[in-house]
Short mmCIF file of C-alpha atoms in Angstrom, two decimals:
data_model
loop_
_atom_site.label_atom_id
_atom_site.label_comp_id
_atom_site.label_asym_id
_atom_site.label_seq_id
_atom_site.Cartn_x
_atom_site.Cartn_y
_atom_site.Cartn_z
CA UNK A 190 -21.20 27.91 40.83
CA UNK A 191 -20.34 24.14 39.87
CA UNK A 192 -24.13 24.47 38.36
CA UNK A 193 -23.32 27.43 36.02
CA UNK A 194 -19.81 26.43 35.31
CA UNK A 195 -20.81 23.42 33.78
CA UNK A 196 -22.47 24.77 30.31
CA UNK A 197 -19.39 26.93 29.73
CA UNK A 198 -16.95 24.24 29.62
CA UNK A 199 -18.63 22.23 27.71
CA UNK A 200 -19.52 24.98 24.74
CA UNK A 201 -15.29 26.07 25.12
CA UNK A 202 -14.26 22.43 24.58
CA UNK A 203 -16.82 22.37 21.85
CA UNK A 204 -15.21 25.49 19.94
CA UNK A 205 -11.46 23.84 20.70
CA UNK A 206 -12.38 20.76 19.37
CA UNK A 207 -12.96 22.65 15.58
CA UNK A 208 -15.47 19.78 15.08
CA UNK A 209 -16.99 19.33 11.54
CA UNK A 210 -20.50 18.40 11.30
CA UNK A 211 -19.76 16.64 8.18
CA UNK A 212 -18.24 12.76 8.88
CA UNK A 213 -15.00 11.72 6.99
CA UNK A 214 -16.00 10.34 3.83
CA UNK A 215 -13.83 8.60 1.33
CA UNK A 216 -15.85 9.76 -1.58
CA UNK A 217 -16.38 13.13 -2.88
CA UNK A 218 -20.51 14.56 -2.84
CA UNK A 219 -22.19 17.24 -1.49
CA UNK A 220 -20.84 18.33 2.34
CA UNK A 221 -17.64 16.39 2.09
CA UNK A 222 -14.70 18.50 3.36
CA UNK A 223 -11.49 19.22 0.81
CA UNK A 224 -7.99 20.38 1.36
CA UNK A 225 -7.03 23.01 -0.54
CA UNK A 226 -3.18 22.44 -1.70
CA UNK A 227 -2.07 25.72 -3.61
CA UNK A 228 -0.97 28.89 -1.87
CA UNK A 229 -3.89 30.71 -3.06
CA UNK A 230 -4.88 33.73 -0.29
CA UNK A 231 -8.27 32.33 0.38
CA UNK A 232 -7.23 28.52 0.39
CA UNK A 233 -4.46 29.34 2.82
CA UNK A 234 -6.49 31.36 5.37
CA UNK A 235 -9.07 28.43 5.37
CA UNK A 236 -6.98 25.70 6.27
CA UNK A 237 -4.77 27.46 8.73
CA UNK A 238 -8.23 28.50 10.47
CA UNK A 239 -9.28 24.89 10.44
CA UNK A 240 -12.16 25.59 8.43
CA UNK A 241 -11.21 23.44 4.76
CA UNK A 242 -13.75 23.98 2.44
CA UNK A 243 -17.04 21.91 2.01
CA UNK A 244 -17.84 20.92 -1.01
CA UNK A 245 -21.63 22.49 -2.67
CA UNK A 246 -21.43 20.88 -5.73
CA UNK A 247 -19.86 18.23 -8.09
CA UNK A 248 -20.11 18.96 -12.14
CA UNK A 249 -20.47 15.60 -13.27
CA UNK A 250 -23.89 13.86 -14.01
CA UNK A 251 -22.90 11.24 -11.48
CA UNK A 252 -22.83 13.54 -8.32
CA UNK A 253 -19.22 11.57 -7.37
CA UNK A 254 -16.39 13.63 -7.76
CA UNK A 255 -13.48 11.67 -9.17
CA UNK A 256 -9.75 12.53 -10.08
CA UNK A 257 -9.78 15.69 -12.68
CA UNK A 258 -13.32 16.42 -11.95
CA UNK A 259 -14.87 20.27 -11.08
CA UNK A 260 -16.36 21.06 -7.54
CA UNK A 261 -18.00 23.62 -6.66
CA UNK A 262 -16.84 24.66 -3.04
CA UNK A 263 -18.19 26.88 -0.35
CA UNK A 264 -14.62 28.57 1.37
CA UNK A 265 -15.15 31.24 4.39
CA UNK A 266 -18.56 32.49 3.45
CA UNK A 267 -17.64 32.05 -0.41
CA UNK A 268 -18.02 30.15 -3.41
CA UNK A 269 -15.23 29.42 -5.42
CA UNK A 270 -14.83 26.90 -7.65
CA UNK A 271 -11.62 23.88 -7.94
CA UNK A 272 -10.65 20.72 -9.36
CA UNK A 273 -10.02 17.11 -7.81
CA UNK A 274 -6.44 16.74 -8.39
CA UNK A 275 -5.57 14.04 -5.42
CA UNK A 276 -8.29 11.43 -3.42
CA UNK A 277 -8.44 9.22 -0.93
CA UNK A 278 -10.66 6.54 -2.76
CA UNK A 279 -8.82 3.45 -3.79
CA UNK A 280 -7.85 3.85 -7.59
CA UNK A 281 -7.31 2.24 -10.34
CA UNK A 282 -4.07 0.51 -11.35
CA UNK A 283 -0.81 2.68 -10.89
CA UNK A 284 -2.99 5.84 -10.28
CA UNK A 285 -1.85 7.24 -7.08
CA UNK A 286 -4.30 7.47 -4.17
CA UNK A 287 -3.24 10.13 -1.57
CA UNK A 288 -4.10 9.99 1.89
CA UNK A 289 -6.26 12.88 1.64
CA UNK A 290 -8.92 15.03 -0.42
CA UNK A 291 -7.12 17.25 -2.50
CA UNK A 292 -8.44 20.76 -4.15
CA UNK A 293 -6.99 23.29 -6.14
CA UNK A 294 -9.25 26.44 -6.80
CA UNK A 295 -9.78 28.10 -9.92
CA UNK A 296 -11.74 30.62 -11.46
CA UNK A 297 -14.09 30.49 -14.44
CA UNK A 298 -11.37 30.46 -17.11
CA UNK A 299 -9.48 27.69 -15.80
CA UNK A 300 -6.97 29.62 -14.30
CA UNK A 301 -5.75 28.74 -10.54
CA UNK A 302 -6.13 31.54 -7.66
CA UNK A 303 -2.24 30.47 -6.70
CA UNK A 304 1.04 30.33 -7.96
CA UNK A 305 2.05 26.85 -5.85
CA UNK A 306 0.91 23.36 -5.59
CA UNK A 307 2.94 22.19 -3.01
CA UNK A 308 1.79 18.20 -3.12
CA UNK A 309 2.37 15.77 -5.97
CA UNK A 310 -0.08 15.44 -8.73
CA UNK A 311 -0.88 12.54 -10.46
CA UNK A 312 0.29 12.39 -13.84
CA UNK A 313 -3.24 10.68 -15.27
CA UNK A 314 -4.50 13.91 -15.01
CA UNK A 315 -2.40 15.20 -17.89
CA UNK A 316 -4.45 13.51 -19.79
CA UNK A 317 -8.05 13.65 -17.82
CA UNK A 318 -7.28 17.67 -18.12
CA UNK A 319 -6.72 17.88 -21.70
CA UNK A 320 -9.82 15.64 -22.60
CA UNK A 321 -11.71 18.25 -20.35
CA UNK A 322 -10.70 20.96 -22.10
CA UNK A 323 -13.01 22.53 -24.77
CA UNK A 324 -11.62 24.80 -27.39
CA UNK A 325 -12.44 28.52 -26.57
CA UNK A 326 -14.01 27.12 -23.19
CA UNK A 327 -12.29 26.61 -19.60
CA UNK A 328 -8.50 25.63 -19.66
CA UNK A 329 -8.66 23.51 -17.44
CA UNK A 330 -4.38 22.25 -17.86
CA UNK A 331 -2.94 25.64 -16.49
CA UNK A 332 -3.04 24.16 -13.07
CA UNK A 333 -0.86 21.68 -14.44
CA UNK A 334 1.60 24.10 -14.90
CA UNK A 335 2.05 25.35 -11.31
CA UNK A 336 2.65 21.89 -10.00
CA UNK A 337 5.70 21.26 -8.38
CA UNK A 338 5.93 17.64 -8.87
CA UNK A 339 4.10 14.43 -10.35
CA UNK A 340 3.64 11.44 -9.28
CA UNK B 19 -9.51 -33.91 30.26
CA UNK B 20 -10.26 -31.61 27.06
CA UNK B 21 -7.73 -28.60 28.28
CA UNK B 22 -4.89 -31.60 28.77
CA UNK B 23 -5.59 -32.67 25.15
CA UNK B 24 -5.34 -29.06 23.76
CA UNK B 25 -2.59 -28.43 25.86
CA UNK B 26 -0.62 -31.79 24.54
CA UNK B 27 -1.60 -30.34 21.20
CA UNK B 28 -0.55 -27.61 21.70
CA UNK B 29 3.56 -28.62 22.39
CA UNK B 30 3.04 -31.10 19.66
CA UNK B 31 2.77 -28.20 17.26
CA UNK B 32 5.09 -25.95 19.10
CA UNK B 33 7.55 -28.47 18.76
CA UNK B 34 6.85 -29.04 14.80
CA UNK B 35 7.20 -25.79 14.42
CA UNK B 36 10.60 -25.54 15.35
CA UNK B 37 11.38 -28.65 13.86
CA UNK B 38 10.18 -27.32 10.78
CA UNK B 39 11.79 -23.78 10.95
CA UNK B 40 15.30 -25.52 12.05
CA UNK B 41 15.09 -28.30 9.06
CA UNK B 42 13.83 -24.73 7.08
CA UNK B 43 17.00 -22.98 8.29
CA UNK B 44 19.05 -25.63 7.02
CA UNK B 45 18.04 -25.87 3.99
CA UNK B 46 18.15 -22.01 3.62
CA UNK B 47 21.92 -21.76 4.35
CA UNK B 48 22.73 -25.13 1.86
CA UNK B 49 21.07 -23.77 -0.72
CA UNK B 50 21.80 -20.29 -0.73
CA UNK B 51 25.13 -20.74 -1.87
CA UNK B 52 24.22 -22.92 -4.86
CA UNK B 53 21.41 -21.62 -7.14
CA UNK B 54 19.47 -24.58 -6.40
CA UNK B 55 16.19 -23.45 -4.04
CA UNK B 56 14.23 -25.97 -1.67
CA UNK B 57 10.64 -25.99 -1.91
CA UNK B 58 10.05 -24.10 1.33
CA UNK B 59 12.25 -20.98 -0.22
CA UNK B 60 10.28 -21.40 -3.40
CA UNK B 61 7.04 -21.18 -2.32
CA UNK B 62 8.35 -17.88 -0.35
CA UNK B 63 10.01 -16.04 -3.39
CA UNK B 64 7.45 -17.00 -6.05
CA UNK B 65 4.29 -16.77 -3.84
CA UNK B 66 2.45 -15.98 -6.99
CA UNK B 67 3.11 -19.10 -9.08
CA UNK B 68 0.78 -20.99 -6.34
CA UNK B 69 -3.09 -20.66 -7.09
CA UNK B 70 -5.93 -19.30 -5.64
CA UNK B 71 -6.89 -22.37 -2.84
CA UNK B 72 -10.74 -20.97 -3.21
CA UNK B 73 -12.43 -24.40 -4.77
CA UNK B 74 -14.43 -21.78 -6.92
CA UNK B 75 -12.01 -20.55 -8.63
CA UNK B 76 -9.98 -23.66 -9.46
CA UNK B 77 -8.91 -24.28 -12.86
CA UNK B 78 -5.87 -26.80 -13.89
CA UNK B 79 -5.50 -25.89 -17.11
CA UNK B 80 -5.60 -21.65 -16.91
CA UNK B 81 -3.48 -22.19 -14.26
CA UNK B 82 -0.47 -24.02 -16.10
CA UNK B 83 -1.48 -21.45 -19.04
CA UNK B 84 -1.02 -18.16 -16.49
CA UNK B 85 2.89 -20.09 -15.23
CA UNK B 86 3.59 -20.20 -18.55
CA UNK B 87 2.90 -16.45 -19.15
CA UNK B 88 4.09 -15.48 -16.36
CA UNK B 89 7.73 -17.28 -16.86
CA UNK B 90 7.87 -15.39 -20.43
CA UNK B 91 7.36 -11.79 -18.68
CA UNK B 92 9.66 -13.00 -16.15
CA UNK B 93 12.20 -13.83 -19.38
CA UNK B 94 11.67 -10.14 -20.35
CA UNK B 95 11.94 -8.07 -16.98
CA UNK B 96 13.61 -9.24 -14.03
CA UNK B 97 10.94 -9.16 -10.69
CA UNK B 98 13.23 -9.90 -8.35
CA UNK B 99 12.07 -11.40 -4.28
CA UNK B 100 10.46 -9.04 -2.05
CA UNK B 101 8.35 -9.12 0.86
CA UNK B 102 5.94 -7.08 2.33
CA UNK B 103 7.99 -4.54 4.33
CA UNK B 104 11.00 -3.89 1.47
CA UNK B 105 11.43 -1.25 -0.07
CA UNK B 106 10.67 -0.91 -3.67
CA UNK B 107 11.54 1.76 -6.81
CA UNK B 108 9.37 0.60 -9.60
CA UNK B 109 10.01 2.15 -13.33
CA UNK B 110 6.66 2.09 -15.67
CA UNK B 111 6.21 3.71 -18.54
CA UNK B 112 3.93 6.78 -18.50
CA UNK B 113 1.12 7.32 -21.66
CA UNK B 114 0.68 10.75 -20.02
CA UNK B 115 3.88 12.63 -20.78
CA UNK B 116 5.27 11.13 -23.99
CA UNK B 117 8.14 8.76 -23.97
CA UNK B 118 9.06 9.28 -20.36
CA UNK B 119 8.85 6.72 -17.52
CA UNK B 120 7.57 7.23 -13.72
CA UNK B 121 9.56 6.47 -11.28
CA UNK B 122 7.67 5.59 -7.52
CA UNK B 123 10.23 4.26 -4.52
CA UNK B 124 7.77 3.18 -1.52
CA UNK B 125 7.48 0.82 1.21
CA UNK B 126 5.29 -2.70 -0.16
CA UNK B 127 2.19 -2.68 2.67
CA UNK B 128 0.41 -5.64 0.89
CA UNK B 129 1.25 -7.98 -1.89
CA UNK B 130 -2.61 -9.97 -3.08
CA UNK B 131 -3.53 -11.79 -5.58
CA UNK B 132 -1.99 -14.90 -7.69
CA UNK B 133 -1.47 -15.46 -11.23
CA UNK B 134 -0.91 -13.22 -13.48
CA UNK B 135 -3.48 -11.20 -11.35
CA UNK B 136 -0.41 -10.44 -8.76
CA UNK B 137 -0.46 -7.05 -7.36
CA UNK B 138 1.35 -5.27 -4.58
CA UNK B 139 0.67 -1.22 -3.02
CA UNK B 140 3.75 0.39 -2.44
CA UNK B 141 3.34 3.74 0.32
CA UNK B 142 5.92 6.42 0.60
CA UNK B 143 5.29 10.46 2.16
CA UNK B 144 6.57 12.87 -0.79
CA UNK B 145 6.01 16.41 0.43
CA UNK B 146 4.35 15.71 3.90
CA UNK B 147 1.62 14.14 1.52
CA UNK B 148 0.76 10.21 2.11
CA UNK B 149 0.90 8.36 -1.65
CA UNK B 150 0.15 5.18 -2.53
CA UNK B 151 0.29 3.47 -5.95
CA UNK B 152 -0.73 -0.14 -6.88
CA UNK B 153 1.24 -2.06 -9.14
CA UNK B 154 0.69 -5.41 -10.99
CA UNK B 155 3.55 -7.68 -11.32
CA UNK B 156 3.00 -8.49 -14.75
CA UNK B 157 2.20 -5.18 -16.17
CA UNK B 158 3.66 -4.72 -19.21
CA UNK B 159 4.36 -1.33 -18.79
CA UNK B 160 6.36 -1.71 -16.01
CA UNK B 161 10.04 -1.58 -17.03
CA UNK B 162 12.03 -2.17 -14.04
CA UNK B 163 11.48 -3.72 -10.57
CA UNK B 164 14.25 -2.69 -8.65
CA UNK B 165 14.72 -4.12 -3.98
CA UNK B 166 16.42 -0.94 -2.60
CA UNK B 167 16.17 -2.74 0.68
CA UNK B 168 14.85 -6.36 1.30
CA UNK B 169 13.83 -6.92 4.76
CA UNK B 170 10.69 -8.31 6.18
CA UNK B 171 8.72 -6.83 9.42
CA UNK B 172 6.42 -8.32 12.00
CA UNK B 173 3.37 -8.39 9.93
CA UNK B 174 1.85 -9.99 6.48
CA UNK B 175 0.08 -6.14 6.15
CA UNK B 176 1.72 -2.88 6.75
CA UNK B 177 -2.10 -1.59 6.10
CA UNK B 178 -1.40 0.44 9.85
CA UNK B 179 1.34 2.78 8.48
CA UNK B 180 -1.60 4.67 6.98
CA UNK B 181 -3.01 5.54 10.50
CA UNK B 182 0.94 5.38 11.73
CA UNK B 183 3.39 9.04 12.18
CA UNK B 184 4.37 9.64 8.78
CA UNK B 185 8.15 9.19 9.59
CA UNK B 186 7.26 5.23 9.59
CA UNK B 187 6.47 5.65 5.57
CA UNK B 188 9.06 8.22 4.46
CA UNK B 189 12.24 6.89 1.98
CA UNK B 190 14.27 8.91 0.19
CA UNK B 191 13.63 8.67 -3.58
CA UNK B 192 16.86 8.52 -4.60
CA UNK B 193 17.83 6.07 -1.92
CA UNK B 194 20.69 3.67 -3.10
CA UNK B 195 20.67 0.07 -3.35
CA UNK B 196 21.30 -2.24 0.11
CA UNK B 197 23.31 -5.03 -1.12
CA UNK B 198 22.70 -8.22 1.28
CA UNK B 199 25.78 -10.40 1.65
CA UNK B 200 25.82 -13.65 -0.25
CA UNK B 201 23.94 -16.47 1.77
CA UNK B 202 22.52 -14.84 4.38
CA UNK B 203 19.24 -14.80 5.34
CA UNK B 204 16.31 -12.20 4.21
CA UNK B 205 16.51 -10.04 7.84
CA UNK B 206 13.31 -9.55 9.97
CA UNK B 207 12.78 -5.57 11.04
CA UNK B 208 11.62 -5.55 14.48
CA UNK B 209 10.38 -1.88 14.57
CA UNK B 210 7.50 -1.27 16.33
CA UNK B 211 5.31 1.47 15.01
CA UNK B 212 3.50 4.50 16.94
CA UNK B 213 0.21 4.84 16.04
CA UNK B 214 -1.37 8.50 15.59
CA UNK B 215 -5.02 9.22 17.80
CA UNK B 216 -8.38 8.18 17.04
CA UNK B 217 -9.97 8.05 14.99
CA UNK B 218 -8.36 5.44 12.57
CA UNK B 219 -9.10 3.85 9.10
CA UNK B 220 -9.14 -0.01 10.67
CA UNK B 221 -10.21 -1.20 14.45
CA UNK B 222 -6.31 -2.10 14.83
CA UNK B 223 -6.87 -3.19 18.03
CA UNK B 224 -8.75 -6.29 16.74
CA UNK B 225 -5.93 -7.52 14.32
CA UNK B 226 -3.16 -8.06 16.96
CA UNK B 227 -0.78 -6.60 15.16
CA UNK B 228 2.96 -7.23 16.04
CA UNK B 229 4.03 -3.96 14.54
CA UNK B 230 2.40 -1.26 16.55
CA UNK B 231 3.68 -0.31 19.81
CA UNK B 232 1.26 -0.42 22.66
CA UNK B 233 -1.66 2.17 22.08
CA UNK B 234 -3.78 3.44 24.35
CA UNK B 235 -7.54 1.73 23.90
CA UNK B 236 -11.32 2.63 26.24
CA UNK B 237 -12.10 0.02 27.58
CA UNK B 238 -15.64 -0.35 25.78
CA UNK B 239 -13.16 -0.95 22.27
CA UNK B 240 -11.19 -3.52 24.61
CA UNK B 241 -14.49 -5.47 25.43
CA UNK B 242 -15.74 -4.95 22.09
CA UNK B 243 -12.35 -6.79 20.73
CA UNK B 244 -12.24 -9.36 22.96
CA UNK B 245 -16.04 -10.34 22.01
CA UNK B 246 -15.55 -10.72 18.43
CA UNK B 247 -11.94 -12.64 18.93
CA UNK B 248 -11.35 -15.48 17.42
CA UNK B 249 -8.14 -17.29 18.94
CA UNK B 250 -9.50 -21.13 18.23
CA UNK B 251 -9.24 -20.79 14.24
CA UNK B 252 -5.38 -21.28 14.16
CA UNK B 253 -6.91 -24.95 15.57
CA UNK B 254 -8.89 -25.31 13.18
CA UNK B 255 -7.17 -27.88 10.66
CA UNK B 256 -9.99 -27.99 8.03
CA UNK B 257 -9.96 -24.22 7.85
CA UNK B 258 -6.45 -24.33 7.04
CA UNK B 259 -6.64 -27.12 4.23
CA UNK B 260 -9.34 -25.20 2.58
CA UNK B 261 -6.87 -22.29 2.68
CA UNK B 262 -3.93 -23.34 1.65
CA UNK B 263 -2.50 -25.11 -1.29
CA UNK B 264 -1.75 -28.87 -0.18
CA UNK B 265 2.35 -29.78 -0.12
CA UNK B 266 2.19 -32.41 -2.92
CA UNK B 267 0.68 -29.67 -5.35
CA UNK B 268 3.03 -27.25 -4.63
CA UNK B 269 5.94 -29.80 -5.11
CA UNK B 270 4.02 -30.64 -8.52
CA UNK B 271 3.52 -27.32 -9.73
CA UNK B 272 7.55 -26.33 -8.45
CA UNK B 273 8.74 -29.20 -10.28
CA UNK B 274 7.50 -28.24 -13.77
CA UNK B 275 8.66 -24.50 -13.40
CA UNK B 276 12.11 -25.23 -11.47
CA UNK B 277 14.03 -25.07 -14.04
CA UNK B 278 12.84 -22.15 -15.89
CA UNK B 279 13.32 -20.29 -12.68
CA UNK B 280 16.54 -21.96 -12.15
CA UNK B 281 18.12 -20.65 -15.38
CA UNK B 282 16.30 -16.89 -14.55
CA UNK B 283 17.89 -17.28 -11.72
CA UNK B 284 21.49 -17.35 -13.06
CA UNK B 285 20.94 -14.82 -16.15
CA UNK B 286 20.17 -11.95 -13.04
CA UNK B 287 23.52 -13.41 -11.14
CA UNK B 288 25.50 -12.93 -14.34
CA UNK B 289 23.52 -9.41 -14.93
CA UNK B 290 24.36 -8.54 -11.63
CA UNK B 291 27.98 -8.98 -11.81
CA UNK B 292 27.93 -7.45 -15.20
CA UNK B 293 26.02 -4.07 -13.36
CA UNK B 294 28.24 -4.27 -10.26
CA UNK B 295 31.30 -2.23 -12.72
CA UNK B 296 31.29 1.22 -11.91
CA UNK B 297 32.26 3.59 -13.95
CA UNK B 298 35.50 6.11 -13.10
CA UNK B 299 34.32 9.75 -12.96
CA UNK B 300 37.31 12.85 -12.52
CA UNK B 301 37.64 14.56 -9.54
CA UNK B 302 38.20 17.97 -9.68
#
């Protein structure tokens, strides 16, 4: 009994535990995990499940995301795409640095999924976001107008 | 023979000690109430006017060069004291959105660097998110350094609060200004801090913090701490005269900027009483 008993414990604590395979990392590559921070349907569902999204791909030619750059995420069997708009990394002077990974998803015209970003943005990206912005290409400064506050 | 010397050395410097914090103490309350400062407050409030000790990096003359600069900011914007553990609203301007300013009220975890190189983080928990922004003291673009509370707490680094509940590192933005009595001393906040679960940022439980309440540790991280402890090097005395600045400098370098600092001093106490009017507004 003791024998079989054994096994199942360990495989329920396993599933309790919502363990990531990925470790915490302080920079932003391939497989690190993101919190999404607008109310968008899909972003919601994923972090209330405790499954944030993981991170596929970084559109830079450095293969670090930093603040204001595009990711490329993969969210409950999906791909959607976001930008950086909060990270933990130490930053340069009076650039905030948040205590966690922060996402907001978009789709391919720039525009976010949600209505809502319910954490402070940094205010650098005001600028980061308008010098990524190509004429005719992806807006990428609509999400700054569904912030709720800057920092 | 050996454990009877270290032990007589032990009360010899015990005893210094609170010679030194009495004679300290003394000097505190004379002074306060005349704008004159002793060299032990001094050193305290304008940590930054002493060099870096590292031999390396020594360098008479862009020292007395970065004093000077630094007295002619401090001309321009008053920085008044703070310690790590007050709380801080800082004003800079903000190149993003045109002709506005940012305004950031946190808790100071860490004040580094000397010179005009001195920087300090400020933390505070807007929206159930953890922010922290570094400052330099001698930005330019800051506009106004303003205490909202000076106190000090247990430790020289609040880096724990990161890893601490986030009620330790939540202010109010629009908090108003604590006024301290005139002449009293700079209080000490004993709160002790709850720390959240493994895993953390830091081992804290190698940095014997004074801060943190009493956490909960295996006993393989115990071991681990006590094997890479190193409770001789407050003995060691050439350790600590490689780190520090030596007295007679520090009088030196105090003496040529006293008075510069003197007369700041008493332009903020006549600001002060010019800001402490407050306006009338109706009722009703």
């Amino acid at each position: 009994m003791l024998y079989i008993s054994r096994p199942f414990t360990s495989i329920i604590t396993y599933l309790n535990r919502n363990i990531h395979t990925s470790k915490i990392q302080c920079e932003i590559q391939k497989q690190t995990r993101l919190r999404v921070v607008d109310n968008s349907e899909i972003g919601k569902r994923a972090m209330a499940e405790g499954r944030p999204p993981k991170c596929i791909h970084v559109y830079n030619k450095t293969g670090v995301g930093r603040l204001g750059d595009k990711v490329l995420v993969a969210i409950k069997g999906e791909k959607k795409k976001g930008v950086l708009v909060g990270l933990k990394q130490n930053q340069k002077v009076k650039v905030p640095k948040f205590d966690s990974n922060n996402l907001v998803l978009i789709d391919d015209n720039g525009t976010p999924l949600g209505t809502r970003i319910h954490v402070p943005i940094p205010t650098v990206l005001r600028t980061i976001l308008k010098e990524k912005t190509i004429a005719k290409g992806t807006d990428y400064t609509k999400l700054l107008g569904i912030a709720s506050k800057f920092v | 023979m050996l454990v009877s010397t270290i032990r007589h050395f032990k009360a010899v410097n015990y005893h210094a000690r609170i010679l030194r914090t009495f004679s300290s103490q003394i000097k505190g309350q004379s002074s306060r109430s005349d704008t004159s400062k002793s060299l032990s407050e001094l050193r305290n409030v304008y940590v930054e006017f002493l060099p870096d000790p590292t031999v390396e990096f020594r360098n008479p003359i862009r020292e007395k060069l970065e004093r000077l600069d630094m007295l002619a900011r401090r001309g321009q914007i008053d920085i008044p004291e703070f310690y790590v553990g007050s709380i801080l609203a800082v004003t800079a301007s903000d190149p993003h959105s045109l002709g506005k300013t940012n305004r950031f009220v946190g808790i100071c975890i860490k004040r580094e660097g000397c010179g005009l190189r001195a920087k300090f983080i400020l933390r505070n928990v807007i929206d159930h998110q953890g922010v922290e922004v570094l400052y330099e003291m001698y930005d330019p673009a800051l506009q106004k350094v303003e205490v909202l509370r000076l106190e000090k707490r247990l430790d020289d680094k609040l880096l724990y609060l990161r890893d601490a509940l986030p009620e330790y590192s939540t202010f109010d933005p629009d908090m108003e200004i604590e006024v301290l009595p005139e002449g009293s001393r700079v209080p000490v906040n004993p709160l002790k801090v709850i720390l959240k679960p493994k895993p953390w940022l830091e081992r804290w439980e190698r940095q014997n913090l004074r801060g943190v309440q009493e956490f909960e540790i295996s006993e393989r991280d115990k071991r681990r701490a006590d094997k890479v402890a190193t409770p001789w090097l407050k003995y060691d005395l050439m350790k600590n005269y490689m780190n520090t600045i030596p007295e007679e400098e520090q009088n030196e370098i105090f003496s040529e900027i006293h008075e510069q600092l003197q007369q700041l001093e008493l332009t903020r106490k006549k600001l002060k009483r010019k800001r402490s009017f407050v306006k009338p507004f109706k009722l009703g």
